[in-house]
Amino acid sequence: MRDLKSMTFDEIAGVVTACGEKPFRARQLFEWMGKGVDDFDEITNLPAAMLDKMKQSYYVSYVKIEKKLVSRLDGTVKYLFRLRDGEYIESVVMHYKHGYSICISTQAGCNMGCTFCASTRGGKHRDLTAGEMLSQIYTAQKDLCIRVSNVVLMGMGEPLDNYKQTVRFLQLVGCEQGLHIGMRHISLSTCGLVDQIQKLQTLRLQITLSISLHAPNDTIRRQLMPVAKKWSIQQLIDACKAYIDETGRRISFEYAVVKDVNDSDACAVELAGLLKGMLCHINLIPVNQIENGNCMRPDMNRIHRFEALLQQHGLNTTIRRTLGADIAASCGQLRGNR
Ligand code: SAH
């Protein structure tokens, strides 16, 4: 069985022809997928016989709201979605001055094993299809009666560990017949799979690439992120520089600040040296403490000092605002509880 919502127009055209239908049906079917239908039954202007035939080999992916939490502090909405096969994933919708932003998942679970992250506990269950990534946006939009303007691939999972479906998602999300969200409104966050970054760069997408760096050197990075044992920081930074050269896009480095691990003045200075002269932005994230985790959040004075040091060294740095603090809005926590 293949997912129609994950297909490009050309692929749908192929399916329609293979089913012995007239070519113009492809346009209609693609438009229905672009409207975000969750089932064949929602399609009204295609022959029932055609749909019955398609049901034998194809399905339409969806996500169903299992649980929804709304922050009383800032209106942030967190969804626990159930997938077709009973897997659970999370998405978060945030309201900013410039519009709505959604953080979506790319895998059920994750294999990357970062010590501070709730999503990776229990490993990866499976990759999501592009259609399931799109469905998170469609379902949230319908539920909240809003249009989302920005998408971040920063929920559960490692998008570049699901490269094919993630790139497919990026192709489809910009479609005029679909969500029509431009590449400049999309951020993709990776823990730093160097070979995949090199592959991604050849597509020259205008998305924002975010790198979860979290440390100024390999010793500290390996304590926090197993992926750092596979690729050194130097290899990662070289890949980032090549990426910037190829795409002309500024990279965003994420740095989760962890008490007594990577929050010292020396770390800030070392980080500044590492990123000096790069077209980049640094996002400091006060680490969210997860249940039974041993990564603690430093007090805010420490984080402000860390920010100031980076700024003194000429680096464009901000501290990420915490949204949805009362609903455990950061990824993996809701699914974990389940
Ligand atoms: N796998 C991708 C995207 C998902 S994680 C990646 O690693 O980038 C999204 C971001 O949240 C990453 O920067 C990740 O390191 C960060 N993150 C995960 N758990 C966190 C926590 N407990 N506190 C703060 N940031 C966290």
PDB file of N, CA and C in Angstrom, residues 235-293:
ATOM      1  N   GLN A 235      34.599  18.334  11.254  1.00  0.00           N
ATOM      2  CA  GLN A 235      33.921  17.837  10.044  1.00  0.00           C
ATOM      3  C   GLN A 235      32.551  18.508   9.880  1.00  0.00           C
ATOM      4  N   LEU A 236      31.867  18.683  11.005  1.00  0.00           N
ATOM      5  CA  LEU A 236      30.542  19.303  10.966  1.00  0.00           C
ATOM      6  C   LEU A 236      30.640  20.765  10.518  1.00  0.00           C
ATOM      7  N   ILE A 237      31.589  21.487  11.114  1.00  0.00           N
ATOM      8  CA  ILE A 237      31.742  22.905  10.769  1.00  0.00           C
ATOM      9  C   ILE A 237      32.163  23.057   9.299  1.00  0.00           C
ATOM     10  N   ASP A 238      33.033  22.182   8.833  1.00  0.00           N
ATOM     11  CA  ASP A 238      33.429  22.235   7.415  1.00  0.00           C
ATOM     12  C   ASP A 238      32.212  22.025   6.505  1.00  0.00           C
ATOM     13  N   ALA A 239      31.368  21.062   6.883  1.00  0.00           N
ATOM     14  CA  ALA A 239      30.155  20.804   6.086  1.00  0.00           C
ATOM     15  C   ALA A 239      29.233  22.028   6.107  1.00  0.00           C
ATOM     16  N   CYS A 240      29.164  22.688   7.263  1.00  0.00           N
ATOM     17  CA  CYS A 240      28.313  23.879   7.380  1.00  0.00           C
ATOM     18  C   CYS A 240      28.844  25.007   6.496  1.00  0.00           C
ATOM     19  N   LYS A 241      30.157  25.177   6.494  1.00  0.00           N
ATOM     20  CA  LYS A 241      30.752  26.243   5.670  1.00  0.00           C
ATOM     21  C   LYS A 241      30.472  25.982   4.191  1.00  0.00           C
ATOM     22  N   ALA A 242      30.618  24.729   3.788  1.00  0.00           N
ATOM     23  CA  ALA A 242      30.343  24.374   2.388  1.00  0.00           C
ATOM     24  C   ALA A 242      28.865  24.620   2.070  1.00  0.00           C
ATOM     25  N   TYR A 243      28.018  24.293   3.042  1.00  0.00           N
ATOM     26  CA  TYR A 243      26.570  24.475   2.853  1.00  0.00           C
ATOM     27  C   TYR A 243      26.229  25.954   2.644  1.00  0.00           C
ATOM     28  N   ILE A 244      26.853  26.796   3.459  1.00  0.00           N
ATOM     29  CA  ILE A 244      26.607  28.242   3.351  1.00  0.00           C
ATOM     30  C   ILE A 244      27.093  28.754   1.982  1.00  0.00           C
ATOM     31  N   ASP A 245      28.273  28.306   1.584  1.00  0.00           N
ATOM     32  CA  ASP A 245      28.819  28.724   0.287  1.00  0.00           C
ATOM     33  C   ASP A 245      27.891  28.339  -0.854  1.00  0.00           C
ATOM     34  N   GLU A 246      27.373  27.128  -0.783  1.00  0.00           N
ATOM     35  CA  GLU A 246      26.551  26.602  -1.870  1.00  0.00           C
ATOM     36  C   GLU A 246      25.171  27.259  -1.918  1.00  0.00           C
ATOM     37  N   THR A 247      24.577  27.480  -0.750  1.00  0.00           N
ATOM     38  CA  THR A 247      23.183  27.946  -0.731  1.00  0.00           C
ATOM     39  C   THR A 247      23.055  29.457  -0.484  1.00  0.00           C
ATOM     40  N   GLY A 248      24.107  30.065   0.030  1.00  0.00           N
ATOM     41  CA  GLY A 248      24.031  31.487   0.358  1.00  0.00           C
ATOM     42  C   GLY A 248      23.168  31.756   1.586  1.00  0.00           C
ATOM     43  N   ARG A 249      22.774  30.691   2.289  1.00  0.00           N
ATOM     44  CA  ARG A 249      21.876  30.843   3.432  1.00  0.00           C
ATOM     45  C   ARG A 249      22.652  30.832   4.749  1.00  0.00           C
ATOM     46  N   ARG A 250      22.172  31.649   5.676  1.00  0.00           N
ATOM     47  CA  ARG A 250      22.752  31.695   7.011  1.00  0.00           C
ATOM     48  C   ARG A 250      22.345  30.442   7.790  1.00  0.00           C
ATOM     49  N   ILE A 251      23.256  29.883   8.527  1.00  0.00           N
ATOM     50  CA  ILE A 251      22.939  28.707   9.345  1.00  0.00           C
ATOM     51  C   ILE A 251      22.624  29.150  10.768  1.00  0.00           C
ATOM     52  N   SER A 252      21.716  28.414  11.394  1.00  0.00           N
ATOM     53  CA  SER A 252      21.381  28.710  12.773  1.00  0.00           C
ATOM     54  C   SER A 252      21.942  27.588  13.659  1.00  0.00           C
ATOM     55  N   PHE A 253      22.735  27.933  14.652  1.00  0.00           N
ATOM     56  CA  PHE A 253      23.265  26.918  15.564  1.00  0.00           C
ATOM     57  C   PHE A 253      22.467  26.911  16.856  1.00  0.00           C
ATOM     58  N   GLU A 254      21.981  25.728  17.207  1.00  0.00           N
ATOM     59  CA  GLU A 254      21.236  25.590  18.458  1.00  0.00           C
ATOM     60  C   GLU A 254      22.226  25.168  19.551  1.00  0.00           C
ATOM     61  N   TYR A 255      22.084  25.781  20.697  1.00  0.00           N
ATOM     62  CA  TYR A 255      22.989  25.447  21.798  1.00  0.00           C
ATOM     63  C   TYR A 255      22.156  25.352  23.072  1.00  0.00           C
ATOM     64  N   ALA A 256      21.841  24.118  23.474  1.00  0.00           N
ATOM     65  CA  ALA A 256      21.088  23.903  24.709  1.00  0.00           C
ATOM     66  C   ALA A 256      22.063  24.086  25.872  1.00  0.00           C
ATOM     67  N   VAL A 257      21.791  25.050  26.712  1.00  0.00           N
ATOM     68  CA  VAL A 257      22.734  25.359  27.783  1.00  0.00           C
ATOM     69  C   VAL A 257      22.450  24.461  28.989  1.00  0.00           C
ATOM     70  N   VAL A 258      23.458  23.679  29.361  1.00  0.00           N
ATOM     71  CA  VAL A 258      23.312  22.690  30.436  1.00  0.00           C
ATOM     72  C   VAL A 258      24.261  23.044  31.581  1.00  0.00           C
ATOM     73  N   LYS A 259      23.692  23.102  32.768  1.00  0.00           N
ATOM     74  CA  LYS A 259      24.454  23.502  33.954  1.00  0.00           C
ATOM     75  C   LYS A 259      25.687  22.626  34.169  1.00  0.00           C
ATOM     76  N   ASP A 260      26.807  23.289  34.357  1.00  0.00           N
ATOM     77  CA  ASP A 260      28.092  22.632  34.653  1.00  0.00           C
ATOM     78  C   ASP A 260      28.589  21.668  33.568  1.00  0.00           C
ATOM     79  N   VAL A 261      27.966  21.723  32.401  1.00  0.00           N
ATOM     80  CA  VAL A 261      28.446  20.869  31.309  1.00  0.00           C
ATOM     81  C   VAL A 261      29.021  21.731  30.175  1.00  0.00           C
ATOM     82  N   ASN A 262      28.197  22.696  29.700  1.00  0.00           N
ATOM     83  CA  ASN A 262      28.650  23.510  28.559  1.00  0.00           C
ATOM     84  C   ASN A 262      28.374  24.991  28.749  1.00  0.00           C
ATOM     85  N   ASP A 263      28.238  25.421  30.024  1.00  0.00           N
ATOM     86  CA  ASP A 263      27.790  26.800  30.281  1.00  0.00           C
ATOM     87  C   ASP A 263      28.874  27.715  30.848  1.00  0.00           C
ATOM     88  N   SER A 264      30.129  27.284  30.811  1.00  0.00           N
ATOM     89  CA  SER A 264      31.180  28.111  31.412  1.00  0.00           C
ATOM     90  C   SER A 264      31.597  29.253  30.476  1.00  0.00           C
ATOM     91  N   ASP A 265      32.288  30.239  31.047  1.00  0.00           N
ATOM     92  CA  ASP A 265      32.833  31.326  30.226  1.00  0.00           C
ATOM     93  C   ASP A 265      33.788  30.762  29.185  1.00  0.00           C
ATOM     94  N   ALA A 266      34.575  29.778  29.606  1.00  0.00           N
ATOM     95  CA  ALA A 266      35.550  29.182  28.681  1.00  0.00           C
ATOM     96  C   ALA A 266      34.835  28.548  27.479  1.00  0.00           C
ATOM     97  N   CYS A 267      33.687  27.925  27.736  1.00  0.00           N
ATOM     98  CA  CYS A 267      32.913  27.325  26.635  1.00  0.00           C
ATOM     99  C   CYS A 267      32.440  28.406  25.665  1.00  0.00           C
ATOM    100  N   ALA A 268      31.986  29.532  26.216  1.00  0.00           N
ATOM    101  CA  ALA A 268      31.499  30.619  25.356  1.00  0.00           C
ATOM    102  C   ALA A 268      32.628  31.129  24.463  1.00  0.00           C
ATOM    103  N   VAL A 269      33.799  31.297  25.051  1.00  0.00           N
ATOM    104  CA  VAL A 269      34.935  31.816  24.285  1.00  0.00           C
ATOM    105  C   VAL A 269      35.355  30.803  23.207  1.00  0.00           C
ATOM    106  N   GLU A 270      35.364  29.538  23.588  1.00  0.00           N
ATOM    107  CA  GLU A 270      35.739  28.499  22.624  1.00  0.00           C
ATOM    108  C   GLU A 270      34.727  28.416  21.476  1.00  0.00           C
ATOM    109  N   LEU A 271      33.467  28.547  21.837  1.00  0.00           N
ATOM    110  CA  LEU A 271      32.403  28.527  20.823  1.00  0.00           C
ATOM    111  C   LEU A 271      32.549  29.704  19.861  1.00  0.00           C
ATOM    112  N   ALA A 272      32.855  30.859  20.431  1.00  0.00           N
ATOM    113  CA  ALA A 272      33.033  32.059  19.599  1.00  0.00           C
ATOM    114  C   ALA A 272      34.171  31.850  18.603  1.00  0.00           C
ATOM    115  N   GLY A 273      35.247  31.221  19.076  1.00  0.00           N
ATOM    116  CA  GLY A 273      36.387  30.944  18.195  1.00  0.00           C
ATOM    117  C   GLY A 273      36.007  29.991  17.067  1.00  0.00           C
ATOM    118  N   LEU A 274      35.197  29.011  17.423  1.00  0.00           N
ATOM    119  CA  LEU A 274      34.786  27.989  16.455  1.00  0.00           C
ATOM    120  C   LEU A 274      33.944  28.579  15.315  1.00  0.00           C
ATOM    121  N   LEU A 275      33.062  29.516  15.690  1.00  0.00           N
ATOM    122  CA  LEU A 275      32.090  30.004  14.699  1.00  0.00           C
ATOM    123  C   LEU A 275      32.476  31.359  14.094  1.00  0.00           C
ATOM    124  N   LYS A 276      33.625  31.835  14.498  1.00  0.00           N
ATOM    125  CA  LYS A 276      34.082  33.162  14.048  1.00  0.00           C
ATOM    126  C   LYS A 276      34.033  33.292  12.523  1.00  0.00           C
ATOM    127  N   GLY A 277      33.465  34.392  12.069  1.00  0.00           N
ATOM    128  CA  GLY A 277      33.481  34.678  10.633  1.00  0.00           C
ATOM    129  C   GLY A 277      32.450  33.924   9.805  1.00  0.00           C
ATOM    130  N   MET A 278      31.677  33.046  10.454  1.00  0.00           N
ATOM    131  CA  MET A 278      30.669  32.300   9.678  1.00  0.00           C
ATOM    132  C   MET A 278      29.372  33.095   9.571  1.00  0.00           C
ATOM    133  N   LEU A 279      28.664  32.887   8.461  1.00  0.00           N
ATOM    134  CA  LEU A 279      27.350  33.497   8.280  1.00  0.00           C
ATOM    135  C   LEU A 279      26.359  32.679   9.114  1.00  0.00           C
ATOM    136  N   CYS A 280      26.220  33.068  10.396  1.00  0.00           N
ATOM    137  CA  CYS A 280      25.392  32.229  11.266  1.00  0.00           C
ATOM    138  C   CYS A 280      24.736  33.005  12.397  1.00  0.00           C
ATOM    139  N   HIS A 281      23.855  32.326  13.064  1.00  0.00           N
ATOM    140  CA  HIS A 281      23.137  32.869  14.204  1.00  0.00           C
ATOM    141  C   HIS A 281      23.185  31.801  15.299  1.00  0.00           C
ATOM    142  N   ILE A 282      23.324  32.226  16.545  1.00  0.00           N
ATOM    143  CA  ILE A 282      23.331  31.239  17.621  1.00  0.00           C
ATOM    144  C   ILE A 282      22.076  31.396  18.474  1.00  0.00           C
ATOM    145  N   ASN A 283      21.406  30.285  18.670  1.00  0.00           N
ATOM    146  CA  ASN A 283      20.198  30.252  19.461  1.00  0.00           C
ATOM    147  C   ASN A 283      20.489  29.506  20.749  1.00  0.00           C
ATOM    148  N   LEU A 284      20.496  30.205  21.868  1.00  0.00           N
ATOM    149  CA  LEU A 284      20.743  29.541  23.148  1.00  0.00           C
ATOM    150  C   LEU A 284      19.405  29.041  23.698  1.00  0.00           C
ATOM    151  N   ILE A 285      19.358  27.768  24.030  1.00  0.00           N
ATOM    152  CA  ILE A 285      18.123  27.180  24.570  1.00  0.00           C
ATOM    153  C   ILE A 285      18.371  26.776  26.016  1.00  0.00           C
ATOM    154  N   PRO A 286      17.717  27.444  26.963  1.00  0.00           N
ATOM    155  CA  PRO A 286      17.830  26.967  28.346  1.00  0.00           C
ATOM    156  C   PRO A 286      17.297  25.537  28.366  1.00  0.00           C
ATOM    157  N   VAL A 287      18.118  24.567  28.715  1.00  0.00           N
ATOM    158  CA  VAL A 287      17.721  23.163  28.557  1.00  0.00           C
ATOM    159  C   VAL A 287      16.457  22.871  29.368  1.00  0.00           C
ATOM    160  N   ASN A 288      15.576  22.100  28.780  1.00  0.00           N
ATOM    161  CA  ASN A 288      14.379  21.650  29.490  1.00  0.00           C
ATOM    162  C   ASN A 288      14.724  20.372  30.220  1.00  0.00           C
ATOM    163  N   GLN A 289      14.542  20.386  31.525  1.00  0.00           N
ATOM    164  CA  GLN A 289      14.873  19.170  32.279  1.00  0.00           C
ATOM    165  C   GLN A 289      13.805  18.121  32.043  1.00  0.00           C
ATOM    166  N   ILE A 290      14.235  16.921  31.679  1.00  0.00           N
ATOM    167  CA  ILE A 290      13.256  15.855  31.458  1.00  0.00           C
ATOM    168  C   ILE A 290      13.299  14.871  32.619  1.00  0.00           C
ATOM    169  N   GLU A 291      12.211  14.127  32.762  1.00  0.00           N
ATOM    170  CA  GLU A 291      12.099  13.179  33.865  1.00  0.00           C
ATOM    171  C   GLU A 291      13.263  12.196  33.868  1.00  0.00           C
ATOM    172  N   ASN A 292      13.840  11.982  35.021  1.00  0.00           N
ATOM    173  CA  ASN A 292      14.964  11.051  35.191  1.00  0.00           C
ATOM    174  C   ASN A 292      16.187  11.413  34.349  1.00  0.00           C
ATOM    175  N   GLY A 293      16.234  12.663  33.884  1.00  0.00           N
ATOM    176  CA  GLY A 293      17.410  13.093  33.124  1.00  0.00           C
ATOM    177  C   GLY A 293      18.384  13.745  34.083  1.00  0.00           C
TER     178      GLY A 293
END
